[in-house]
Amino acid sequence: MPQVVRSRIRALHGTPPAAPLPRRFRSLADREAVTVLHRAARVLMDALPELTDRLVEALRDQEPGYRAAMETEPTEIWQEVHHSLRHNVASLISPRECRDAAHRTSRWIGETRAEQGVPLDAVTHAFRMGGAMVWQDLVDETARSRPEDVRLLVHVAADVWNFVDEHCAVVAEAYRQAERRLAWRRENQQRLMTAALLDGTARIADLPDAAAALGLPVHGRYAVLAVAPAHRAPHGTERPPLTLGPGRTVLWHTATDAELAIVALDDGEGEPPGPDGAGPAPGDTAGEPGGPGRAEPATMAAELTAPPGTRTGISSVVEGLAAVGEARRLAETALRACPASGGTILLDEHLPAALVVSAPGLGTALADRVLGPLDRLDPADRDVLIETLTAWLDSDGSAQRAGARLYCHRNTVLNRMRRFEQLTGRCLTRPTDAVEVSLALAARRLLTG
């Protein structure tokens, strides 16, 4: 309950106002009313335990937000109410001396109740109930001891209710500040947990707590996305404007070179165990792509929408939170295999390119060894050969289809392929040579631009 810090009571105790106020006529009734208020408040101070009992009981009956706290910590609630009443009734008598202590008590109550999750409306309602009870006791005591003075309390009624409002404001501000601190602490803890999962440094013993805090299943199936927007905000202050299908649980985390997202593919529950208890039973489609309750990376990639120029790498599926760190590494590998112009790369569908970017030194060496002879040509001539070779490989070795893509005759494609073989010493019909050429082209494209 707030304390009296109003003009008439301050004036009587010698406390100067914060700013000069116009002089006002102070009637004898005002002074007598303050005397009556002080006399009744002193009686209340002597009966604080009984007043505390009545207020606690009233809170139990009328304020549901306090009932749970009263069941778990009845003594603490009683002490809290008693301290608040003691400081704030004392403020009616000596506002100057008791103001700071009363404010500290109200702030402490606001912070404590915020930490315990008691609704703010319940806390402010409790303060107003206390104010109403104190005011009624002041009136009753005056009516009992000096009935003729009851009429004088009208002169201080506004002051009493103003200080109730003042302390409700103190409590509300302390409550909101505590809420902000708790929210920051919770968000920071979630960031640390997410970072530990993605780094692979989370301890096995901590996984259940992390799963509960992040709203993820411990044994679910996961994929990780690594996203590099075309125009990234400074320090990753904004999430990339990228959306997935509805109903997906996605946790974002800002890394040095990309935005990372942990995506829960299913809840990991309801799967009949196999013979060893480790997975779905034989013939169960729940564990197959497209089976009930399953979402595969290919489906997720089809749902993905992102601005032009955004590069996205999607990892393979991993089992359980403990494997999210590995999924991150796979997603970053897929991102490195993504074209500079943008696009989405599923690691499982681009494993040769992933091999190249996983060992960039070896990939560069392979490109130099296989395609190095072409660098001695005129750049325009070299680019024509590489473009034709790429189209031929993308067309599964069909000169007809490659020619259609390049708007030239199939014989032109074949002539260029023969020239490539002569310059490089590779035979494109030999499987091992075809693999080397394909990997070399991927390395040239991904590692040297």
mmCIF file of N, CA and C in Angstrom, residues 34 37 142 154 247 284:
data_model
loop_
_atom_site.group_PDB
_atom_site.id
_atom_site.type_symbol
_atom_site.label_atom_id
_atom_site.label_comp_id
_atom_site.label_asym_id
_atom_site.label_seq_id
_atom_site.Cartn_x
_atom_site.Cartn_y
_atom_site.Cartn_z
ATOM 1 N N VAL A 34 -5.798 16.134 9.706
ATOM 2 C CA VAL A 34 -4.511 15.437 9.763
ATOM 3 C C VAL A 34 -4.264 14.898 11.159
ATOM 4 N N LEU A 37 -6.337 11.850 11.544
ATOM 5 C CA LEU A 37 -5.726 10.756 10.772
ATOM 6 C C LEU A 37 -4.554 10.148 11.520
ATOM 7 N N THR A 142 -12.001 6.021 14.352
ATOM 8 C CA THR A 142 -12.403 7.386 14.683
ATOM 9 C C THR A 142 -13.843 7.416 15.170
ATOM 10 N N VAL A 154 -13.052 13.390 5.843
ATOM 11 C CA VAL A 154 -13.341 13.716 4.444
ATOM 12 C C VAL A 154 -12.245 14.592 3.856
ATOM 13 N N GLY A 247 2.974 -24.597 -39.151
ATOM 14 C CA GLY A 247 3.018 -25.673 -38.178
ATOM 15 C C GLY A 247 4.387 -26.217 -37.869
ATOM 16 N N ASP A 284 6.820 -50.540 -41.081
ATOM 17 C CA ASP A 284 6.132 -49.340 -40.609
ATOM 18 C C ASP A 284 6.531 -48.164 -41.481
#
